[in-house]
mmCIF file with all atom_site columns, C-alpha atoms in Angstrom:
data_model
loop_
_atom_site.group_PDB
_atom_site.id
_atom_site.type_symbol
_atom_site.label_atom_id
_atom_site.label_alt_id
_atom_site.label_comp_id
_atom_site.label_asym_id
_atom_site.label_entity_id
_atom_site.label_seq_id
_atom_site.pdbx_PDB_ins_code
_atom_site.Cartn_x
_atom_site.Cartn_y
_atom_site.Cartn_z
_atom_site.occupancy
_atom_site.B_iso_or_equiv
_atom_site.pdbx_formal_charge
_atom_site.auth_seq_id
_atom_site.auth_comp_id
_atom_site.auth_asym_id
_atom_site.auth_atom_id
_atom_site.pdbx_PDB_model_num
ATOM 1   C CA . MET A 1 1   ? -4.852  -22.441 64.952 1.00 50.00 ? 18  MET A CA 1
ATOM 2   C CA . ARG A 1 2   ? -8.448  -22.412 66.114 1.00 49.00 ? 19  ARG A CA 1
ATOM 3   C CA . LEU A 1 3   ? -8.719  -26.164 65.897 1.00 48.00 ? 20  LEU A CA 1
ATOM 4   C CA . SER A 1 4   ? -5.697  -26.659 68.119 1.00 49.00 ? 21  SER A CA 1
ATOM 5   C CA . LEU A 1 5   ? -7.129  -24.227 70.684 1.00 48.00 ? 22  LEU A CA 1
ATOM 6   C CA . VAL A 1 6   ? -10.444 -26.088 70.649 1.00 46.00 ? 23  VAL A CA 1
ATOM 7   C CA . PHE A 1 7   ? -8.589  -29.367 71.126 1.00 47.00 ? 24  PHE A CA 1
ATOM 8   C CA . LEU A 1 8   ? -6.573  -27.912 74.019 1.00 49.00 ? 25  LEU A CA 1
ATOM 9   C CA . SER A 1 9   ? -9.679  -26.531 75.665 1.00 50.00 ? 26  SER A CA 1
ATOM 10  C CA . LEU A 1 10  ? -11.361 -29.927 75.409 1.00 49.00 ? 27  LEU A CA 1
ATOM 11  C CA . LEU A 1 11  ? -8.363  -31.418 77.138 1.00 50.00 ? 28  LEU A CA 1
ATOM 12  C CA . SER A 1 12  ? -9.042  -29.064 80.010 1.00 52.00 ? 29  SER A CA 1
ATOM 13  C CA . VAL A 1 13  ? -12.264 -30.989 80.700 1.00 51.00 ? 30  VAL A CA 1
ATOM 14  C CA . PRO A 1 14  ? -11.309 -33.315 83.571 1.00 52.00 ? 31  PRO A CA 1
ATOM 15  C CA . SER A 1 15  ? -12.235 -36.488 81.765 1.00 50.00 ? 32  SER A CA 1
ATOM 16  C CA . CYS A 1 16  ? -14.479 -37.733 79.045 1.00 49.00 ? 33  CYS A CA 1
ATOM 17  C CA . SER A 1 17  ? -15.808 -40.399 81.376 1.00 49.00 ? 34  SER A CA 1
ATOM 18  C CA . ALA A 1 18  ? -18.569 -37.990 82.334 1.00 49.00 ? 35  ALA A CA 1
ATOM 19  C CA . PHE A 1 19  ? -20.270 -38.923 79.083 1.00 49.00 ? 36  PHE A CA 1
ATOM 20  C CA . ILE A 1 20  ? -20.132 -42.665 79.789 1.00 52.00 ? 37  ILE A CA 1
ATOM 21  C CA . ILE A 1 21  ? -22.612 -44.117 82.193 1.00 52.00 ? 38  ILE A CA 1
ATOM 22  C CA . SER A 1 22  ? -20.925 -46.554 84.533 1.00 52.00 ? 39  SER A CA 1
ATOM 23  C CA . ALA A 1 23  ? -21.647 -48.158 87.853 1.00 51.00 ? 40  ALA A CA 1
ATOM 24  C CA . LYS A 1 24  ? -19.370 -45.687 89.567 1.00 53.00 ? 41  LYS A CA 1
ATOM 25  C CA . SER A 1 25  ? -21.170 -42.651 88.146 1.00 52.00 ? 42  SER A CA 1
ATOM 26  C CA . ALA A 1 26  ? -24.524 -44.097 89.139 1.00 53.00 ? 43  ALA A CA 1
ATOM 27  C CA . ARG A 1 27  ? -23.406 -44.012 92.761 1.00 54.00 ? 44  ARG A CA 1
ATOM 28  C CA . MET A 1 28  ? -22.330 -40.376 92.645 1.00 56.00 ? 45  MET A CA 1
ATOM 29  C CA . THR A 1 29  ? -24.176 -38.085 94.929 1.00 61.00 ? 46  THR A CA 1
ATOM 30  C CA . GLN A 1 30  ? -26.237 -35.287 93.522 1.00 61.00 ? 47  GLN A CA 1
ATOM 31  C CA . THR A 1 31  ? -23.651 -32.726 94.661 1.00 65.00 ? 48  THR A CA 1
ATOM 32  C CA . SER A 1 32  ? -20.734 -34.410 92.931 1.00 67.00 ? 49  SER A CA 1
ATOM 33  C CA . MET A 1 33  ? -22.791 -34.776 89.737 1.00 67.00 ? 50  MET A CA 1
ATOM 34  C CA . ASP A 1 34  ? -23.534 -31.062 89.811 1.00 67.00 ? 51  ASP A CA 1
ATOM 35  C CA . MET A 1 35  ? -19.833 -30.309 90.251 1.00 69.00 ? 52  MET A CA 1
ATOM 36  C CA . GLU A 1 36  ? -18.959 -32.573 87.324 1.00 74.00 ? 53  GLU A CA 1
ATOM 37  C CA . ARG A 1 37  ? -21.598 -30.918 85.110 1.00 71.00 ? 54  ARG A CA 1
ATOM 38  C CA . ARG A 1 38  ? -20.192 -27.482 85.973 1.00 72.00 ? 55  ARG A CA 1
ATOM 39  C CA . ARG A 1 39  ? -16.689 -28.524 84.989 1.00 76.00 ? 56  ARG A CA 1
ATOM 40  C CA . ILE A 1 40  ? -17.928 -29.970 81.692 1.00 75.00 ? 57  ILE A CA 1
ATOM 41  C CA . LEU A 1 41  ? -20.002 -26.882 81.005 1.00 65.00 ? 58  LEU A CA 1
ATOM 42  C CA . SER A 1 42  ? -17.074 -24.548 81.734 1.00 71.00 ? 59  SER A CA 1
ATOM 43  C CA . GLY A 1 43  ? -14.846 -26.558 79.394 1.00 67.00 ? 60  GLY A CA 1
ATOM 44  C CA . ALA A 1 44  ? -17.501 -26.412 76.672 1.00 62.00 ? 61  ALA A CA 1
ATOM 45  C CA . LEU A 1 45  ? -17.817 -22.645 77.139 1.00 62.00 ? 62  LEU A CA 1
ATOM 46  C CA . VAL A 1 46  ? -14.070 -22.218 76.791 1.00 61.00 ? 63  VAL A CA 1
ATOM 47  C CA . ALA A 1 47  ? -14.123 -24.294 73.610 1.00 61.00 ? 64  ALA A CA 1
ATOM 48  C CA . ALA A 1 48  ? -17.072 -22.366 72.179 1.00 59.00 ? 65  ALA A CA 1
ATOM 49  C CA . SER A 1 49  ? -15.562 -18.985 72.961 1.00 60.00 ? 66  SER A CA 1
ATOM 50  C CA . THR A 1 50  ? -12.290 -20.011 71.325 1.00 60.00 ? 67  THR A CA 1
ATOM 51  C CA . VAL A 1 51  ? -14.073 -20.950 68.112 1.00 59.00 ? 68  VAL A CA 1
ATOM 52  C CA . MET A 1 52  ? -15.965 -17.650 68.063 1.00 63.00 ? 69  MET A CA 1
ATOM 53  C CA . ILE A 1 53  ? -12.817 -15.452 68.279 1.00 61.00 ? 70  ILE A CA 1
ATOM 54  C CA . PRO A 1 54  ? -12.131 -13.735 64.940 1.00 59.00 ? 71  PRO A CA 1
ATOM 55  C CA . GLY A 1 55  ? -9.020  -14.795 63.015 1.00 55.00 ? 72  GLY A CA 1
ATOM 56  C CA . SER A 1 56  ? -7.450  -11.343 63.338 1.00 55.00 ? 73  SER A CA 1
ATOM 57  C CA . ALA A 1 57  ? -7.152  -11.917 67.070 1.00 56.00 ? 74  ALA A CA 1
ATOM 58  C CA . PHE A 1 58  ? -4.645  -14.653 66.318 1.00 55.00 ? 75  PHE A CA 1
ATOM 59  C CA . ALA A 1 59  ? -2.322  -12.395 64.294 1.00 55.00 ? 76  ALA A CA 1
ATOM 60  C CA . ASP A 1 60  ? 1.285   -13.201 65.055 1.00 57.00 ? 77  ASP A CA 1
ATOM 61  C CA . LEU A 1 61  ? 2.797   -9.827  65.910 1.00 56.00 ? 78  LEU A CA 1
ATOM 62  C CA . SER A 1 62  ? 5.937   -11.433 67.277 1.00 59.00 ? 79  SER A CA 1
ATOM 63  C CA . ASP A 1 63  ? 7.254   -12.010 63.745 1.00 60.00 ? 80  ASP A CA 1
ATOM 64  C CA . GLY A 1 64  ? 7.855   -8.285  63.433 1.00 58.00 ? 81  GLY A CA 1
ATOM 65  C CA . ASN A 1 65  ? 6.261   -8.081  60.019 1.00 62.00 ? 82  ASN A CA 1
ATOM 66  C CA . THR A 1 66  ? 2.761   -7.221  61.159 1.00 72.00 ? 83  THR A CA 1
ATOM 67  C CA . LEU A 1 67  ? 2.036   -4.070  63.084 1.00 75.00 ? 84  LEU A CA 1
ATOM 68  C CA . PRO A 1 68  ? -1.257  -2.380  63.836 1.00 81.00 ? 85  PRO A CA 1
ATOM 69  C CA . LYS A 1 69  ? -2.128  0.239   61.234 1.00 85.00 ? 86  LYS A CA 1
ATOM 70  C CA . GLY A 1 70  ? -1.126  3.322   63.247 1.00 84.00 ? 87  GLY A CA 1
ATOM 71  C CA . ALA A 1 71  ? 2.138   1.802   64.428 1.00 86.00 ? 88  ALA A CA 1
ATOM 72  C CA . ALA A 1 72  ? 3.005   0.695   60.890 1.00 88.00 ? 89  ALA A CA 1
ATOM 73  C CA . GLU A 1 73  ? 2.355   4.212   59.571 1.00 90.00 ? 90  GLU A CA 1
ATOM 74  C CA . PHE A 1 74  ? 4.533   5.757   62.251 1.00 91.00 ? 91  PHE A CA 1
ATOM 75  C CA . SER A 1 75  ? 7.253   3.168   61.642 1.00 91.00 ? 92  SER A CA 1
ATOM 76  C CA . ARG A 1 76  ? 7.345   3.992   57.937 1.00 93.00 ? 93  ARG A CA 1
ATOM 77  C CA . VAL A 1 77  ? 7.638   7.724   58.726 1.00 93.00 ? 94  VAL A CA 1
ATOM 78  C CA . VAL A 1 78  ? 10.535  7.104   61.124 1.00 93.00 ? 95  VAL A CA 1
ATOM 79  C CA . ASN A 1 79  ? 12.245  4.803   58.610 1.00 94.00 ? 96  ASN A CA 1
ATOM 80  C CA . ILE A 1 80  ? 11.923  7.288   55.748 1.00 94.00 ? 97  ILE A CA 1
ATOM 81  C CA . LYS A 1 81  ? 13.554  9.954   57.901 1.00 93.00 ? 98  LYS A CA 1
ATOM 82  C CA . ALA A 1 82  ? 16.558  7.688   58.482 1.00 93.00 ? 99  ALA A CA 1
ATOM 83  C CA . ASP A 1 83  ? 16.637  6.714   54.793 1.00 93.00 ? 100 ASP A CA 1
ATOM 84  C CA . LEU A 1 84  ? 16.513  10.383  53.811 1.00 93.00 ? 101 LEU A CA 1
ATOM 85  C CA . ALA A 1 85  ? 19.636  11.074  55.862 1.00 93.00 ? 102 ALA A CA 1
ATOM 86  C CA . ASN A 1 86  ? 21.426  8.140   54.208 1.00 94.00 ? 103 ASN A CA 1
ATOM 87  C CA . VAL A 1 87  ? 20.457  9.218   50.689 1.00 93.00 ? 104 VAL A CA 1
ATOM 88  C CA . TYR A 1 88  ? 21.511  12.785  51.459 1.00 94.00 ? 105 TYR A CA 1
ATOM 89  C CA . LYS A 1 89  ? 24.891  11.593  52.704 1.00 94.00 ? 106 LYS A CA 1
ATOM 90  C CA . ARG A 1 90  ? 25.430  9.352   49.672 1.00 93.00 ? 107 ARG A CA 1
ATOM 91  C CA . VAL A 1 91  ? 24.567  12.072  47.146 1.00 93.00 ? 108 VAL A CA 1
ATOM 92  C CA . SER A 1 92  ? 26.467  14.846  48.915 1.00 92.00 ? 109 SER A CA 1
ATOM 93  C CA . GLU A 1 93  ? 29.674  12.856  49.456 1.00 93.00 ? 110 GLU A CA 1
ATOM 94  C CA . HIS A 1 94  ? 29.790  10.601  46.378 1.00 90.00 ? 111 HIS A CA 1
ATOM 95  C CA . ALA A 1 95  ? 27.696  12.237  43.641 1.00 89.00 ? 112 ALA A CA 1
ATOM 96  C CA . ASP A 1 96  ? 30.399  11.616  41.046 1.00 89.00 ? 113 ASP A CA 1
ATOM 97  C CA . GLU A 1 97  ? 30.324  7.843   41.750 1.00 91.00 ? 114 GLU A CA 1
ATOM 98  C CA . ILE A 1 98  ? 26.562  7.431   41.337 1.00 90.00 ? 115 ILE A CA 1
ATOM 99  C CA . ASP A 1 99  ? 25.665  5.621   38.111 1.00 91.00 ? 116 ASP A CA 1
ATOM 100 C CA . GLU A 1 100 ? 22.411  5.774   36.156 1.00 91.00 ? 117 GLU A CA 1
ATOM 101 C CA . LYS A 1 101 ? 20.915  2.738   37.912 1.00 93.00 ? 118 LYS A CA 1
ATOM 102 C CA . GLU A 1 102 ? 21.515  4.266   41.327 1.00 93.00 ? 119 GLU A CA 1
ATOM 103 C CA . TRP A 1 103 ? 19.937  7.549   40.166 1.00 92.00 ? 120 TRP A CA 1
ATOM 104 C CA . ASP A 1 104 ? 16.893  5.481   39.150 1.00 92.00 ? 121 ASP A CA 1
ATOM 105 C CA . ASN A 1 105 ? 16.837  4.005   42.662 1.00 92.00 ? 122 ASN A CA 1
ATOM 106 C CA . ILE A 1 106 ? 17.059  7.505   44.111 1.00 92.00 ? 123 ILE A CA 1
ATOM 107 C CA . ALA A 1 107 ? 14.057  8.533   41.997 1.00 92.00 ? 124 ALA A CA 1
ATOM 108 C CA . GLY A 1 108 ? 12.276  5.469   43.398 1.00 93.00 ? 125 GLY A CA 1
ATOM 109 C CA . PHE A 1 109 ? 13.123  6.681   46.879 1.00 94.00 ? 126 PHE A CA 1
ATOM 110 C CA . LEU A 1 110 ? 11.352  9.961   46.084 1.00 93.00 ? 127 LEU A CA 1
ATOM 111 C CA . ARG A 1 111 ? 8.226   8.021   45.101 1.00 94.00 ? 128 ARG A CA 1
ATOM 112 C CA . LYS A 1 112 ? 8.460   6.139   48.388 1.00 95.00 ? 129 LYS A CA 1
ATOM 113 C CA . LEU A 1 113 ? 8.803   9.466   50.193 1.00 94.00 ? 130 LEU A CA 1
ATOM 114 C CA . TYR A 1 114 ? 5.669   10.684  48.427 1.00 95.00 ? 131 TYR A CA 1
ATOM 115 C CA . ARG A 1 115 ? 3.715   7.587   49.582 1.00 94.00 ? 132 ARG A CA 1
ATOM 116 C CA . VAL A 1 116 ? 4.911   8.060   53.168 1.00 94.00 ? 133 VAL A CA 1
ATOM 117 C CA . GLY A 1 117 ? 3.107   11.396  53.050 1.00 93.00 ? 134 GLY A CA 1
ATOM 118 C CA . GLU A 1 118 ? -0.122  9.396   53.257 1.00 94.00 ? 135 GLU A CA 1
ATOM 119 C CA . ASP A 1 119 ? 1.214   7.654   56.369 1.00 93.00 ? 136 ASP A CA 1
ATOM 120 C CA . MET A 1 120 ? 2.027   11.052  57.832 1.00 94.00 ? 137 MET A CA 1
ATOM 121 C CA . LYS A 1 121 ? -1.600  12.074  57.295 1.00 93.00 ? 138 LYS A CA 1
ATOM 122 C CA . GLY A 1 122 ? -2.674  8.978   59.211 1.00 92.00 ? 139 GLY A CA 1
ATOM 123 C CA . VAL A 1 123 ? -0.320  9.766   62.073 1.00 91.00 ? 140 VAL A CA 1
ATOM 124 C CA . ALA A 1 124 ? -1.558  13.371  62.105 1.00 92.00 ? 141 ALA A CA 1
ATOM 125 C CA . LYS A 1 125 ? -5.129  12.232  62.789 1.00 91.00 ? 142 LYS A CA 1
ATOM 126 C CA . GLY A 1 126 ? -4.259  11.933  66.465 1.00 88.00 ? 143 GLY A CA 1
ATOM 127 C CA . MET A 1 127 ? -3.008  15.516  66.737 1.00 90.00 ? 144 MET A CA 1
ATOM 128 C CA . THR A 1 128 ? -4.861  18.562  68.006 1.00 91.00 ? 145 THR A CA 1
ATOM 129 C CA . PRO A 1 129 ? -6.732  20.434  65.247 1.00 92.00 ? 146 PRO A CA 1
ATOM 130 C CA . ASP A 1 130 ? -4.154  23.235  64.915 1.00 93.00 ? 147 ASP A CA 1
ATOM 131 C CA . LYS A 1 131 ? -1.213  20.804  64.791 1.00 92.00 ? 148 LYS A CA 1
ATOM 132 C CA . LYS A 1 132 ? -3.121  18.571  62.404 1.00 93.00 ? 149 LYS A CA 1
ATOM 133 C CA . ALA A 1 133 ? -3.654  21.495  59.999 1.00 94.00 ? 150 ALA A CA 1
ATOM 134 C CA . LYS A 1 134 ? 0.062   22.359  60.112 1.00 94.00 ? 151 LYS A CA 1
ATOM 135 C CA . ALA A 1 135 ? 0.987   18.703  59.586 1.00 94.00 ? 152 ALA A CA 1
ATOM 136 C CA . GLU A 1 136 ? -1.324  18.347  56.578 1.00 95.00 ? 153 GLU A CA 1
ATOM 137 C CA . GLU A 1 137 ? 0.137   21.510  55.076 1.00 95.00 ? 154 GLU A CA 1
ATOM 138 C CA . GLY A 1 138 ? 3.635   20.124  55.592 1.00 95.00 ? 155 GLY A CA 1
ATOM 139 C CA . VAL A 1 139 ? 2.640   16.811  54.002 1.00 95.00 ? 156 VAL A CA 1
ATOM 140 C CA . LYS A 1 140 ? 1.326   18.611  50.906 1.00 96.00 ? 157 LYS A CA 1
ATOM 141 C CA . LEU A 1 141 ? 4.633   20.465  50.591 1.00 95.00 ? 158 LEU A CA 1
ATOM 142 C CA . LEU A 1 142 ? 6.630   17.293  51.160 1.00 95.00 ? 159 LEU A CA 1
ATOM 143 C CA . GLN A 1 143 ? 4.729   15.509  48.405 1.00 95.00 ? 160 GLN A CA 1
ATOM 144 C CA . LYS A 1 144 ? 5.155   18.522  46.129 1.00 95.00 ? 161 LYS A CA 1
ATOM 145 C CA . TYR A 1 145 ? 8.929   18.505  46.705 1.00 95.00 ? 162 TYR A CA 1
ATOM 146 C CA . ALA A 1 146 ? 9.056   14.741  46.179 1.00 94.00 ? 163 ALA A CA 1
ATOM 147 C CA . LYS A 1 147 ? 7.508   15.271  42.740 1.00 94.00 ? 164 LYS A CA 1
ATOM 148 C CA . ALA A 1 148 ? 9.850   18.189  42.045 1.00 93.00 ? 165 ALA A CA 1
ATOM 149 C CA . GLY A 1 149 ? 12.862  16.099  43.066 1.00 93.00 ? 166 GLY A CA 1
ATOM 150 C CA . GLU A 1 150 ? 12.247  13.738  40.170 1.00 93.00 ? 167 GLU A CA 1
ATOM 151 C CA . VAL A 1 151 ? 13.629  16.316  37.709 1.00 94.00 ? 168 VAL A CA 1
ATOM 152 C CA . PRO A 1 152 ? 17.109  16.661  39.261 1.00 93.00 ? 169 PRO A CA 1
ATOM 153 C CA . ALA A 1 153 ? 17.211  12.911  39.969 1.00 92.00 ? 170 ALA A CA 1
ATOM 154 C CA . ASN A 1 154 ? 16.416  12.092  36.336 1.00 92.00 ? 171 ASN A CA 1
ATOM 155 C CA . ASN A 1 155 ? 18.967  14.682  35.157 1.00 92.00 ? 172 ASN A CA 1
ATOM 156 C CA . GLN A 1 156 ? 21.538  13.352  37.660 1.00 92.00 ? 173 GLN A CA 1
ATOM 157 C CA . ASP A 1 157 ? 21.862  16.857  39.101 1.00 93.00 ? 174 ASP A CA 1
ATOM 158 C CA . ALA A 1 158 ? 23.273  16.360  42.594 1.00 92.00 ? 175 ALA A CA 1
ATOM 159 C CA . LYS A 1 159 ? 23.109  20.043  43.646 1.00 94.00 ? 176 LYS A CA 1
ATOM 160 C CA . GLY A 1 160 ? 19.468  20.412  42.607 1.00 93.00 ? 177 GLY A CA 1
ATOM 161 C CA . PHE A 1 161 ? 18.587  17.115  44.236 1.00 94.00 ? 178 PHE A CA 1
ATOM 162 C CA . LEU A 1 162 ? 20.289  18.069  47.500 1.00 95.00 ? 179 LEU A CA 1
ATOM 163 C CA . ALA A 1 163 ? 18.377  21.367  47.534 1.00 95.00 ? 180 ALA A CA 1
ATOM 164 C CA . VAL A 1 164 ? 15.123  19.393  47.362 1.00 94.00 ? 181 VAL A CA 1
ATOM 165 C CA . LEU A 1 165 ? 16.295  16.981  50.082 1.00 94.00 ? 182 LEU A CA 1
ATOM 166 C CA . ASP A 1 166 ? 17.167  19.945  52.336 1.00 95.00 ? 183 ASP A CA 1
ATOM 167 C CA . LYS A 1 167 ? 13.579  21.181  52.109 1.00 95.00 ? 184 LYS A CA 1
ATOM 168 C CA . GLU A 1 168 ? 12.169  17.694  52.686 1.00 95.00 ? 185 GLU A CA 1
ATOM 169 C CA . THR A 1 169 ? 14.409  17.202  55.724 1.00 95.00 ? 186 THR A CA 1
ATOM 170 C CA . VAL A 1 170 ? 13.123  20.431  57.255 1.00 95.00 ? 187 VAL A CA 1
ATOM 171 C CA . LEU A 1 171 ? 9.523   19.361  56.608 1.00 95.00 ? 188 LEU A CA 1
ATOM 172 C CA . LEU A 1 172 ? 10.073  15.946  58.215 1.00 95.00 ? 189 LEU A CA 1
ATOM 173 C CA . ASN A 1 173 ? 11.732  17.550  61.242 1.00 94.00 ? 190 ASN A CA 1
ATOM 174 C CA . ASP A 1 174 ? 8.820   19.978  61.565 1.00 95.00 ? 191 ASP A CA 1
ATOM 175 C CA . PHE A 1 175 ? 6.402   17.047  61.441 1.00 94.00 ? 192 PHE A CA 1
ATOM 176 C CA . PHE A 1 176 ? 8.210   15.273  64.276 1.00 93.00 ? 193 PHE A CA 1
ATOM 177 C CA . ASP A 1 177 ? 8.248   18.515  66.254 1.00 92.00 ? 194 ASP A CA 1
ATOM 178 C CA . LEU A 1 178 ? 4.463   18.648  65.918 1.00 91.00 ? 195 LEU A CA 1
ATOM 179 C CA . LEU A 1 179 ? 4.282   15.140  67.408 1.00 88.00 ? 196 LEU A CA 1
ATOM 180 C CA . SER A 1 180 ? 6.192   16.269  70.479 1.00 85.00 ? 197 SER A CA 1
ATOM 181 C CA . ASP A 1 181 ? 4.070   17.191  73.485 1.00 78.00 ? 198 ASP A CA 1
ATOM 182 C CA . VAL A 1 182 ? 6.995   18.514  75.510 1.00 75.00 ? 199 VAL A CA 1
ATOM 183 C CA . PRO A 1 183 ? 6.669   22.231  76.278 1.00 73.00 ? 200 PRO A CA 1
ATOM 184 C CA . ASP A 1 184 ? 9.395   24.544  74.960 1.00 69.00 ? 201 ASP A CA 1
ATOM 185 C CA . GLU A 1 185 ? 10.165  25.886  78.465 1.00 75.00 ? 202 GLU A CA 1
ATOM 186 C CA . ILE A 1 186 ? 11.739  22.661  79.629 1.00 65.00 ? 203 ILE A CA 1
#
């Protein structure tokens, strides 16, 4: 990537004939030679600055698979909230159809929910101190319930599992309420 940018910046130099002494260049006036040197120097500076740019500056964010750290954390929190609603719906409406493999996947979802707690802590860093303290308390509870949810998931106990998901849903909603800066009066 860098090499192609260096090559393109060298192409921006008007011509390479400035490096070759010819009869025509010998007749150039002092002013035109100064202008030519300035153009060469500016092209060289562009090339040098392109080489000196760190590789992370060339990250391809347009692929959609690379987000800045804070945005990725927030994205995972939003996604887990949507996933939580889907898991809740599946267990509440079709608990009798869920086989052992799917219960194992549900237990895996709880581990994912636990890990997203760390992302929630990262998102909470930007909050005011009082909101941050409430958010961290909520994250601790969420992670505690995620651990506790393993028991009903392993025992294939839909009612117990749904009780845990109810508490986790409330905690996630409270976290998103803490992110809101809109006053209650509106």
